[in-house]
Amino acid sequence: MNLQNYLNKISMEVEMKKYKLFFAIIPLLLALIACGGEERDAGTSGDKPELSASKERDIREYNLEVQKEQQKNRRPCDVIALKEYILDNYEPGTFLVEFDKTYTYSLPKPAVLEYKKGGHFIFAVIAKSKEGERAIETKNIVGYESSFINLDSTKLGTAFIYLTAFECKDNEFEKLWEAEVPIHGGFNSMKMKKWRAKNINYLELNFEAGIISGHRNYNYFFVDGIRKQPHLMETYEGIAYKRTIANVNDDKYPDYYEYRFVDTIDYVRLIDSIPFYWSTKKQLYVTDVSRRWWRKY
């Protein structure tokens, strides 16, 4: 056998081994693909609580039973009762939100505020999951880190946040109104405050705003009383952003000043403040500085 024949023989043997190896690998690949597909199907069919309405409900019912056993002194329309009401009367994936933790190791408290002047009112921050996406987890919409969720919230689910008012009557919740909060994450706190200019109470919902290096407040003014839908007005403050409450046209609706800054690498400088007031005709915030400038809230 000459050298050329020997090399040809070696080449043929190598090719045969390649074919054998190829046909041996195919079944393994098919098996891996099948296993991967089964795992994904199992995950979407109910193995993950955030994707399974029935499992989510089971977990929440169990947690409520534990809380009932631990909470011996119950009150009418307390937090446990409110959680039960939400579970029984809202769509799956709806949760009572919690305040941001004051300290690293402190336990978060439910975002509920009771007001007992003129009745027994309960204000609650409630988050609903977007239909068709995974159910939200409230920890992903609370605190500074979650304020960036507005950039892309799809992987963690999209939360629609609402301020909801209830009145407690005969140990039952009567829903008075529901007001949308136009943000998806960064919740921090809720406080009852008073607008001194018109002696009107309002609820301030404070949200961290990492994008502007500051915070946003969504303020709900009870211009027609607590039982009626409140009026929303936003204020905020960041490194080069600021909007503060004001009384521009002396009516019952709150107004604000919007501040303009020069923001460079070297410095940030305030250059102007623009008054906006509520137009009852347009149902918008407008300014006399320019007809083209308007705000929804």
PDB file of C-alpha atoms in Angstrom, residues 5-295:
ATOM      1  CA  ASN A   5      -3.734   4.893  -0.539  1.00  0.00           C
ATOM      2  CA  TYR A   6      -2.935   4.869   3.160  1.00  0.00           C
ATOM      3  CA  LEU A   7      -3.953   8.507   3.554  1.00  0.00           C
ATOM      4  CA  ASN A   8      -7.188   7.873   1.646  1.00  0.00           C
ATOM      5  CA  LYS A   9      -7.999   4.982   3.958  1.00  0.00           C
ATOM      6  CA  ILE A  10      -7.361   7.127   7.058  1.00  0.00           C
ATOM      7  CA  SER A  11      -9.562   9.893   5.624  1.00  0.00           C
ATOM      8  CA  MET A  12     -12.429   7.463   4.995  1.00  0.00           C
ATOM      9  CA  GLU A  13     -12.193   6.093   8.540  1.00  0.00           C
ATOM     10  CA  VAL A  14     -12.324   9.635   9.966  1.00  0.00           C
ATOM     11  CA  GLU A  15     -15.409  10.441   7.863  1.00  0.00           C
ATOM     12  CA  MET A  16     -17.138   7.244   9.036  1.00  0.00           C
ATOM     13  CA  LYS A  17     -16.450   8.132  12.671  1.00  0.00           C
ATOM     14  CA  LYS A  18     -17.922  11.604  12.083  1.00  0.00           C
ATOM     15  CA  TYR A  19     -21.129  10.079  10.712  1.00  0.00           C
ATOM     16  CA  LYS A  20     -21.387   7.626  13.621  1.00  0.00           C
ATOM     17  CA  LEU A  21     -20.832  10.432  16.129  1.00  0.00           C
ATOM     18  CA  PHE A  22     -23.426  12.612  14.382  1.00  0.00           C
ATOM     19  CA  PHE A  23     -26.113   9.901  14.465  1.00  0.00           C
ATOM     20  CA  ALA A  24     -25.267   9.147  18.099  1.00  0.00           C
ATOM     21  CA  ILE A  25     -25.699  12.794  19.135  1.00  0.00           C
ATOM     22  CA  ILE A  26     -29.075  13.323  17.403  1.00  0.00           C
ATOM     23  CA  PRO A  27     -31.112  11.249  19.929  1.00  0.00           C
ATOM     24  CA  LEU A  28     -29.430  13.062  22.816  1.00  0.00           C
ATOM     25  CA  LEU A  29     -30.286  16.455  21.330  1.00  0.00           C
ATOM     26  CA  LEU A  30     -33.897  15.421  20.776  1.00  0.00           C
ATOM     27  CA  ALA A  31     -34.145  14.195  24.353  1.00  0.00           C
ATOM     28  CA  LEU A  32     -32.722  17.446  25.711  1.00  0.00           C
ATOM     29  CA  ILE A  33     -35.122  19.529  23.606  1.00  0.00           C
ATOM     30  CA  ALA A  34     -38.066  17.448  24.786  1.00  0.00           C
ATOM     31  CA  CYS A  35     -37.050  17.793  28.420  1.00  0.00           C
ATOM     32  CA  GLY A  36     -36.578  21.529  28.035  1.00  0.00           C
ATOM     33  CA  GLY A  37     -40.008  21.897  26.468  1.00  0.00           C
ATOM     34  CA  GLU A  38     -41.652  19.905  29.247  1.00  0.00           C
ATOM     35  CA  GLU A  39     -39.984  22.089  31.866  1.00  0.00           C
ATOM     36  CA  ARG A  40     -41.215  25.284  30.241  1.00  0.00           C
ATOM     37  CA  ASP A  41     -44.728  23.889  29.887  1.00  0.00           C
ATOM     38  CA  ALA A  42     -44.764  22.879  33.527  1.00  0.00           C
ATOM     39  CA  GLY A  43     -43.655  26.341  34.539  1.00  0.00           C
ATOM     40  CA  THR A  44     -46.361  28.085  32.576  1.00  0.00           C
ATOM     41  CA  SER A  45     -49.080  25.651  33.542  1.00  0.00           C
ATOM     42  CA  GLY A  46     -48.984  26.398  37.232  1.00  0.00           C
ATOM     43  CA  ASP A  47     -45.719  25.351  38.925  1.00  0.00           C
ATOM     44  CA  LYS A  48     -44.744  28.961  39.603  1.00  0.00           C
ATOM     45  CA  PRO A  49     -46.985  30.877  42.030  1.00  0.00           C
ATOM     46  CA  GLU A  50     -46.484  34.170  40.173  1.00  0.00           C
ATOM     47  CA  LEU A  51     -47.862  32.535  37.007  1.00  0.00           C
ATOM     48  CA  SER A  52     -50.615  30.422  38.564  1.00  0.00           C
ATOM     49  CA  ALA A  53     -53.793  32.088  39.817  1.00  0.00           C
ATOM     50  CA  SER A  54     -54.952  29.015  41.733  1.00  0.00           C
ATOM     51  CA  LYS A  55     -51.637  28.426  43.477  1.00  0.00           C
ATOM     52  CA  GLU A  56     -51.321  32.135  44.261  1.00  0.00           C
ATOM     53  CA  ARG A  57     -54.758  32.075  45.910  1.00  0.00           C
ATOM     54  CA  ASP A  58     -53.904  28.955  47.925  1.00  0.00           C
ATOM     55  CA  ILE A  59     -50.753  30.591  49.285  1.00  0.00           C
ATOM     56  CA  ARG A  60     -52.535  33.835  50.158  1.00  0.00           C
ATOM     57  CA  GLU A  61     -55.398  32.011  51.899  1.00  0.00           C
ATOM     58  CA  TYR A  62     -52.901  29.999  53.938  1.00  0.00           C
ATOM     59  CA  ASN A  63     -50.994  33.150  54.936  1.00  0.00           C
ATOM     60  CA  LEU A  64     -54.236  34.829  55.984  1.00  0.00           C
ATOM     61  CA  GLU A  65     -55.165  31.892  58.205  1.00  0.00           C
ATOM     62  CA  VAL A  66     -51.749  32.110  59.876  1.00  0.00           C
ATOM     63  CA  GLN A  67     -52.214  35.859  60.427  1.00  0.00           C
ATOM     64  CA  LYS A  68     -55.657  35.270  61.944  1.00  0.00           C
ATOM     65  CA  GLU A  69     -54.202  32.815  64.447  1.00  0.00           C
ATOM     66  CA  GLN A  70     -51.436  35.239  65.395  1.00  0.00           C
ATOM     67  CA  GLN A  71     -53.692  38.317  65.616  1.00  0.00           C
ATOM     68  CA  LYS A  72     -55.913  37.706  68.626  1.00  0.00           C
ATOM     69  CA  ASN A  73     -57.343  41.215  69.002  1.00  0.00           C
ATOM     70  CA  ARG A  74     -59.187  41.852  65.748  1.00  0.00           C
ATOM     71  CA  ARG A  75     -60.935  45.124  64.874  1.00  0.00           C
ATOM     72  CA  PRO A  76     -63.736  45.868  62.396  1.00  0.00           C
ATOM     73  CA  CYS A  77     -62.365  46.342  58.879  1.00  0.00           C
ATOM     74  CA  ASP A  78     -58.771  45.674  59.917  1.00  0.00           C
ATOM     75  CA  VAL A  79     -55.903  44.858  57.544  1.00  0.00           C
ATOM     76  CA  ILE A  80     -56.590  41.116  57.579  1.00  0.00           C
ATOM     77  CA  ALA A  81     -60.219  41.749  56.646  1.00  0.00           C
ATOM     78  CA  LEU A  82     -59.083  44.096  53.861  1.00  0.00           C
ATOM     79  CA  LYS A  83     -56.730  41.462  52.451  1.00  0.00           C
ATOM     80  CA  GLU A  84     -59.618  38.973  52.465  1.00  0.00           C
ATOM     81  CA  TYR A  85     -61.851  41.513  50.728  1.00  0.00           C
ATOM     82  CA  ILE A  86     -59.245  42.059  47.997  1.00  0.00           C
ATOM     83  CA  LEU A  87     -58.775  38.318  47.543  1.00  0.00           C
ATOM     84  CA  ASP A  88     -62.530  37.724  47.212  1.00  0.00           C
ATOM     85  CA  ASN A  89     -63.558  40.783  45.190  1.00  0.00           C
ATOM     86  CA  TYR A  90     -60.671  41.586  42.855  1.00  0.00           C
ATOM     87  CA  GLU A  91     -59.126  39.804  39.890  1.00  0.00           C
ATOM     88  CA  PRO A  92     -56.254  37.351  40.554  1.00  0.00           C
ATOM     89  CA  GLY A  93     -52.910  39.115  40.771  1.00  0.00           C
ATOM     90  CA  THR A  94     -54.270  42.026  42.839  1.00  0.00           C
ATOM     91  CA  PHE A  95     -52.450  42.848  46.069  1.00  0.00           C
ATOM     92  CA  LEU A  96     -52.396  45.263  48.976  1.00  0.00           C
ATOM     93  CA  VAL A  97     -49.111  47.176  48.673  1.00  0.00           C
ATOM     94  CA  GLU A  98     -46.739  47.673  51.610  1.00  0.00           C
ATOM     95  CA  PHE A  99     -44.821  50.766  52.696  1.00  0.00           C
ATOM     96  CA  ASP A 100     -41.096  50.849  52.070  1.00  0.00           C
ATOM     97  CA  LYS A 101     -39.156  49.538  55.062  1.00  0.00           C
ATOM     98  CA  THR A 102     -37.880  52.248  57.424  1.00  0.00           C
ATOM     99  CA  TYR A 103     -34.823  50.195  58.301  1.00  0.00           C
ATOM    100  CA  THR A 104     -33.105  47.271  56.599  1.00  0.00           C
ATOM    101  CA  TYR A 105     -34.354  44.643  59.041  1.00  0.00           C
ATOM    102  CA  SER A 106     -37.714  46.169  59.975  1.00  0.00           C
ATOM    103  CA  LEU A 107     -40.910  44.483  58.835  1.00  0.00           C
ATOM    104  CA  PRO A 108     -42.816  46.285  56.060  1.00  0.00           C
ATOM    105  CA  LYS A 109     -46.257  47.607  57.002  1.00  0.00           C
ATOM    106  CA  PRO A 110     -49.349  47.500  54.764  1.00  0.00           C
ATOM    107  CA  ALA A 111     -50.088  50.717  52.870  1.00  0.00           C
ATOM    108  CA  VAL A 112     -53.315  51.435  54.728  1.00  0.00           C
ATOM    109  CA  LEU A 113     -54.418  54.653  56.405  1.00  0.00           C
ATOM    110  CA  GLU A 114     -57.506  54.982  58.616  1.00  0.00           C
ATOM    111  CA  TYR A 115     -59.373  58.271  58.972  1.00  0.00           C
ATOM    112  CA  LYS A 116     -62.200  58.575  61.497  1.00  0.00           C
ATOM    113  CA  LYS A 117     -63.546  62.100  61.092  1.00  0.00           C
ATOM    114  CA  GLY A 118     -67.112  61.982  59.790  1.00  0.00           C
ATOM    115  CA  GLY A 119     -67.025  58.188  59.490  1.00  0.00           C
ATOM    116  CA  HIS A 120     -64.641  55.253  59.462  1.00  0.00           C
ATOM    117  CA  PHE A 121     -62.655  55.586  56.232  1.00  0.00           C
ATOM    118  CA  ILE A 122     -59.884  53.306  55.023  1.00  0.00           C
ATOM    119  CA  PHE A 123     -57.450  54.387  52.315  1.00  0.00           C
ATOM    120  CA  ALA A 124     -55.379  51.652  50.716  1.00  0.00           C
ATOM    121  CA  VAL A 125     -52.760  51.419  47.982  1.00  0.00           C
ATOM    122  CA  ILE A 126     -53.693  48.456  45.795  1.00  0.00           C
ATOM    123  CA  ALA A 127     -51.721  47.063  42.850  1.00  0.00           C
ATOM    124  CA  LYS A 128     -53.230  45.077  39.978  1.00  0.00           C
ATOM    125  CA  SER A 129     -51.272  42.861  37.598  1.00  0.00           C
ATOM    126  CA  LYS A 130     -51.461  43.561  33.881  1.00  0.00           C
ATOM    127  CA  GLU A 131     -53.555  40.951  32.118  1.00  0.00           C
ATOM    128  CA  GLY A 132     -51.499  38.512  30.044  1.00  0.00           C
ATOM    129  CA  GLU A 133     -48.281  39.055  32.010  1.00  0.00           C
ATOM    130  CA  ARG A 134     -46.938  37.278  35.077  1.00  0.00           C
ATOM    131  CA  ALA A 135     -48.496  38.292  38.369  1.00  0.00           C
ATOM    132  CA  ILE A 136     -46.595  41.036  40.128  1.00  0.00           C
ATOM    133  CA  GLU A 137     -44.832  40.730  43.460  1.00  0.00           C
ATOM    134  CA  THR A 138     -45.312  43.811  45.624  1.00  0.00           C
ATOM    135  CA  LYS A 139     -41.643  43.821  46.663  1.00  0.00           C
ATOM    136  CA  ASN A 140     -40.822  44.697  43.044  1.00  0.00           C
ATOM    137  CA  ILE A 141     -42.795  47.963  43.118  1.00  0.00           C
ATOM    138  CA  VAL A 142     -41.650  49.302  46.497  1.00  0.00           C
ATOM    139  CA  GLY A 143     -38.509  51.302  47.247  1.00  0.00           C
ATOM    140  CA  TYR A 144     -35.737  53.062  45.353  1.00  0.00           C
ATOM    141  CA  GLU A 145     -34.569  50.132  43.222  1.00  0.00           C
ATOM    142  CA  SER A 146     -38.077  49.555  41.906  1.00  0.00           C
ATOM    143  CA  SER A 147     -38.347  53.164  40.695  1.00  0.00           C
ATOM    144  CA  PHE A 148     -36.432  52.108  37.575  1.00  0.00           C
ATOM    145  CA  ILE A 149     -39.102  49.520  36.719  1.00  0.00           C
ATOM    146  CA  ASN A 150     -40.800  52.153  34.536  1.00  0.00           C
ATOM    147  CA  LEU A 151     -38.008  51.635  31.986  1.00  0.00           C
ATOM    148  CA  ASP A 152     -38.903  47.962  31.487  1.00  0.00           C
ATOM    149  CA  SER A 153     -41.318  46.213  33.810  1.00  0.00           C
ATOM    150  CA  THR A 154     -42.330  43.327  31.556  1.00  0.00           C
ATOM    151  CA  LYS A 155     -40.019  40.682  33.070  1.00  0.00           C
ATOM    152  CA  LEU A 156     -41.354  41.326  36.572  1.00  0.00           C
ATOM    153  CA  GLY A 157     -44.918  41.988  35.496  1.00  0.00           C
ATOM    154  CA  THR A 158     -46.527  45.400  35.097  1.00  0.00           C
ATOM    155  CA  ALA A 159     -48.275  46.861  38.138  1.00  0.00           C
ATOM    156  CA  PHE A 160     -51.195  49.259  37.861  1.00  0.00           C
ATOM    157  CA  ILE A 161     -51.357  51.103  41.169  1.00  0.00           C
ATOM    158  CA  TYR A 162     -54.525  52.577  42.663  1.00  0.00           C
ATOM    159  CA  LEU A 163     -55.432  54.641  45.682  1.00  0.00           C
ATOM    160  CA  THR A 164     -58.731  53.212  46.892  1.00  0.00           C
ATOM    161  CA  ALA A 165     -61.125  54.569  49.511  1.00  0.00           C
ATOM    162  CA  PHE A 166     -63.445  52.378  51.578  1.00  0.00           C
ATOM    163  CA  GLU A 167     -65.928  53.152  54.308  1.00  0.00           C
ATOM    164  CA  CYS A 168     -66.426  50.626  57.093  1.00  0.00           C
ATOM    165  CA  LYS A 169     -70.129  50.050  57.771  1.00  0.00           C
ATOM    166  CA  ASP A 170     -71.427  47.223  59.964  1.00  0.00           C
ATOM    167  CA  ASN A 171     -68.018  45.552  59.790  1.00  0.00           C
ATOM    168  CA  GLU A 172     -68.184  45.508  55.981  1.00  0.00           C
ATOM    169  CA  PHE A 173     -66.192  47.388  53.354  1.00  0.00           C
ATOM    170  CA  GLU A 174     -68.055  49.785  51.109  1.00  0.00           C
ATOM    171  CA  LYS A 175     -65.903  50.920  48.196  1.00  0.00           C
ATOM    172  CA  LEU A 176     -66.268  54.683  47.662  1.00  0.00           C
ATOM    173  CA  TRP A 177     -63.876  55.335  44.804  1.00  0.00           C
ATOM    174  CA  GLU A 178     -60.701  54.211  43.081  1.00  0.00           C
ATOM    175  CA  ALA A 179     -58.081  56.622  41.681  1.00  0.00           C
ATOM    176  CA  GLU A 180     -55.254  55.504  39.411  1.00  0.00           C
ATOM    177  CA  VAL A 181     -51.685  56.424  40.337  1.00  0.00           C
ATOM    178  CA  PRO A 182     -49.797  57.140  37.077  1.00  0.00           C
ATOM    179  CA  ILE A 183     -46.599  55.254  37.917  1.00  0.00           C
ATOM    180  CA  HIS A 184     -45.546  51.583  38.085  1.00  0.00           C
ATOM    181  CA  GLY A 185     -42.952  51.414  40.864  1.00  0.00           C
ATOM    182  CA  GLY A 186     -40.920  53.149  43.559  1.00  0.00           C
ATOM    183  CA  PHE A 187     -43.670  53.398  46.200  1.00  0.00           C
ATOM    184  CA  ASN A 188     -42.491  54.704  49.542  1.00  0.00           C
ATOM    185  CA  SER A 189     -45.197  56.165  51.804  1.00  0.00           C
ATOM    186  CA  MET A 190     -48.689  57.670  52.181  1.00  0.00           C
ATOM    187  CA  LYS A 191     -49.622  60.579  54.447  1.00  0.00           C
ATOM    188  CA  MET A 192     -52.691  62.700  55.134  1.00  0.00           C
ATOM    189  CA  LYS A 193     -51.860  66.406  54.796  1.00  0.00           C
ATOM    190  CA  LYS A 194     -53.671  69.732  54.658  1.00  0.00           C
ATOM    191  CA  TRP A 195     -53.441  72.417  51.990  1.00  0.00           C
ATOM    192  CA  ARG A 196     -53.369  75.447  54.241  1.00  0.00           C
ATOM    193  CA  ALA A 197     -54.315  77.960  51.548  1.00  0.00           C
ATOM    194  CA  LYS A 198     -57.823  76.466  51.261  1.00  0.00           C
ATOM    195  CA  ASN A 199     -57.932  74.265  54.373  1.00  0.00           C
ATOM    196  CA  ILE A 200     -58.434  71.153  52.218  1.00  0.00           C
ATOM    197  CA  ASN A 201     -57.169  67.705  53.210  1.00  0.00           C
ATOM    198  CA  TYR A 202     -55.224  65.620  50.725  1.00  0.00           C
ATOM    199  CA  LEU A 203     -53.374  62.321  50.601  1.00  0.00           C
ATOM    200  CA  GLU A 204     -49.743  62.436  49.558  1.00  0.00           C
ATOM    201  CA  LEU A 205     -48.391  59.265  47.943  1.00  0.00           C
ATOM    202  CA  ASN A 206     -44.604  59.462  47.877  1.00  0.00           C
ATOM    203  CA  PHE A 207     -42.573  57.559  45.286  1.00  0.00           C
ATOM    204  CA  GLU A 208     -38.819  57.278  44.903  1.00  0.00           C
ATOM    205  CA  ALA A 209     -37.643  58.500  41.488  1.00  0.00           C
ATOM    206  CA  GLY A 210     -34.162  57.255  40.703  1.00  0.00           C
ATOM    207  CA  ILE A 211     -34.308  58.538  37.123  1.00  0.00           C
ATOM    208  CA  ILE A 212     -34.448  62.176  38.326  1.00  0.00           C
ATOM    209  CA  SER A 213     -32.400  61.467  41.482  1.00  0.00           C
ATOM    210  CA  GLY A 214     -35.261  62.541  43.692  1.00  0.00           C
ATOM    211  CA  HIS A 215     -38.903  61.750  44.421  1.00  0.00           C
ATOM    212  CA  ARG A 216     -42.425  62.251  43.074  1.00  0.00           C
ATOM    213  CA  ASN A 217     -45.559  62.969  45.089  1.00  0.00           C
ATOM    214  CA  TYR A 218     -48.996  62.142  43.740  1.00  0.00           C
ATOM    215  CA  ASN A 219     -51.364  64.307  45.760  1.00  0.00           C
ATOM    216  CA  TYR A 220     -55.086  63.513  45.945  1.00  0.00           C
ATOM    217  CA  PHE A 221     -57.095  66.534  47.089  1.00  0.00           C
ATOM    218  CA  PHE A 222     -60.563  66.101  48.601  1.00  0.00           C
ATOM    219  CA  VAL A 223     -61.946  69.225  46.932  1.00  0.00           C
ATOM    220  CA  ASP A 224     -65.516  67.851  47.144  1.00  0.00           C
ATOM    221  CA  GLY A 225     -65.153  65.808  50.330  1.00  0.00           C
ATOM    222  CA  ILE A 226     -63.735  62.380  51.122  1.00  0.00           C
ATOM    223  CA  ARG A 227     -66.616  60.419  49.601  1.00  0.00           C
ATOM    224  CA  LYS A 228     -66.118  61.971  46.142  1.00  0.00           C
ATOM    225  CA  GLN A 229     -63.382  61.223  43.588  1.00  0.00           C
ATOM    226  CA  PRO A 230     -60.299  63.268  44.561  1.00  0.00           C
ATOM    227  CA  HIS A 231     -58.379  65.716  42.381  1.00  0.00           C
ATOM    228  CA  LEU A 232     -54.875  64.562  41.358  1.00  0.00           C
ATOM    229  CA  MET A 233     -51.934  66.957  41.265  1.00  0.00           C
ATOM    230  CA  GLU A 234     -48.275  65.907  40.992  1.00  0.00           C
ATOM    231  CA  THR A 235     -45.285  67.547  42.646  1.00  0.00           C
ATOM    232  CA  TYR A 236     -41.674  66.403  42.445  1.00  0.00           C
ATOM    233  CA  GLU A 237     -38.094  67.295  43.250  1.00  0.00           C
ATOM    234  CA  GLY A 238     -34.802  66.091  41.797  1.00  0.00           C
ATOM    235  CA  ILE A 239     -31.335  67.420  41.005  1.00  0.00           C
ATOM    236  CA  ALA A 240     -32.592  69.517  38.076  1.00  0.00           C
ATOM    237  CA  TYR A 241     -36.358  69.055  38.494  1.00  0.00           C
ATOM    238  CA  LYS A 242     -38.807  70.734  40.831  1.00  0.00           C
ATOM    239  CA  ARG A 243     -42.529  71.394  41.102  1.00  0.00           C
ATOM    240  CA  THR A 244     -44.175  72.816  44.222  1.00  0.00           C
ATOM    241  CA  ILE A 245     -47.769  73.359  45.307  1.00  0.00           C
ATOM    242  CA  ALA A 246     -49.163  76.893  44.966  1.00  0.00           C
ATOM    243  CA  ASN A 247     -52.362  78.929  44.925  1.00  0.00           C
ATOM    244  CA  VAL A 248     -52.214  80.675  41.547  1.00  0.00           C
ATOM    245  CA  ASN A 249     -55.814  81.610  40.688  1.00  0.00           C
ATOM    246  CA  ASP A 250     -57.409  81.378  44.143  1.00  0.00           C
ATOM    247  CA  ASP A 251     -60.016  78.686  43.441  1.00  0.00           C
ATOM    248  CA  LYS A 252     -60.578  75.394  45.271  1.00  0.00           C
ATOM    249  CA  TYR A 253     -58.139  73.476  43.053  1.00  0.00           C
ATOM    250  CA  PRO A 254     -54.438  73.348  43.955  1.00  0.00           C
ATOM    251  CA  ASP A 255     -51.939  74.807  41.504  1.00  0.00           C
ATOM    252  CA  TYR A 256     -48.167  74.636  41.222  1.00  0.00           C
ATOM    253  CA  TYR A 257     -44.951  76.278  40.137  1.00  0.00           C
ATOM    254  CA  GLU A 258     -42.799  74.348  37.709  1.00  0.00           C
ATOM    255  CA  TYR A 259     -39.136  75.319  37.901  1.00  0.00           C
ATOM    256  CA  ARG A 260     -36.707  75.383  34.985  1.00  0.00           C
ATOM    257  CA  PHE A 261     -33.001  74.714  35.353  1.00  0.00           C
ATOM    258  CA  VAL A 262     -29.796  74.919  33.348  1.00  0.00           C
ATOM    259  CA  ASP A 263     -28.138  71.545  33.860  1.00  0.00           C
ATOM    260  CA  THR A 264     -24.503  71.188  32.731  1.00  0.00           C
ATOM    261  CA  ILE A 265     -21.567  69.005  33.714  1.00  0.00           C
ATOM    262  CA  ASP A 266     -20.215  71.815  35.894  1.00  0.00           C
ATOM    263  CA  TYR A 267     -23.343  73.199  37.558  1.00  0.00           C
ATOM    264  CA  VAL A 268     -27.131  73.202  37.957  1.00  0.00           C
ATOM    265  CA  ARG A 269     -28.780  76.623  38.080  1.00  0.00           C
ATOM    266  CA  LEU A 270     -32.397  77.709  38.514  1.00  0.00           C
ATOM    267  CA  ILE A 271     -33.432  80.111  35.740  1.00  0.00           C
ATOM    268  CA  ASP A 272     -37.231  80.419  35.906  1.00  0.00           C
ATOM    269  CA  SER A 273     -40.477  79.374  37.610  1.00  0.00           C
ATOM    270  CA  ILE A 274     -43.711  78.959  35.650  1.00  0.00           C
ATOM    271  CA  PRO A 275     -47.157  79.042  37.315  1.00  0.00           C
ATOM    272  CA  PHE A 276     -49.685  76.405  36.243  1.00  0.00           C
ATOM    273  CA  TYR A 277     -53.337  76.465  37.291  1.00  0.00           C
ATOM    274  CA  TRP A 278     -56.249  74.064  36.837  1.00  0.00           C
ATOM    275  CA  SER A 279     -58.593  74.858  33.955  1.00  0.00           C
ATOM    276  CA  THR A 280     -62.071  73.533  34.790  1.00  0.00           C
ATOM    277  CA  LYS A 281     -63.033  74.032  31.145  1.00  0.00           C
ATOM    278  CA  LYS A 282     -60.150  72.038  29.639  1.00  0.00           C
ATOM    279  CA  GLN A 283     -59.702  69.726  32.645  1.00  0.00           C
ATOM    280  CA  LEU A 284     -55.965  70.310  32.350  1.00  0.00           C
ATOM    281  CA  TYR A 285     -53.243  72.308  34.050  1.00  0.00           C
ATOM    282  CA  VAL A 286     -52.407  75.303  31.854  1.00  0.00           C
ATOM    283  CA  THR A 287     -50.228  78.399  32.037  1.00  0.00           C
ATOM    284  CA  ASP A 288     -50.569  81.897  30.645  1.00  0.00           C
ATOM    285  CA  VAL A 289     -46.888  81.808  29.689  1.00  0.00           C
ATOM    286  CA  SER A 290     -47.690  79.680  26.628  1.00  0.00           C
ATOM    287  CA  ARG A 291     -50.921  78.184  25.300  1.00  0.00           C
ATOM    288  CA  ARG A 292     -48.964  75.192  24.033  1.00  0.00           C
ATOM    289  CA  TRP A 293     -47.909  74.141  27.522  1.00  0.00           C
ATOM    290  CA  TRP A 294     -50.338  71.974  29.461  1.00  0.00           C
ATOM    291  CA  ARG A 295     -50.211  69.099  31.938  1.00  0.00           C
TER     292      ARG A 295
END
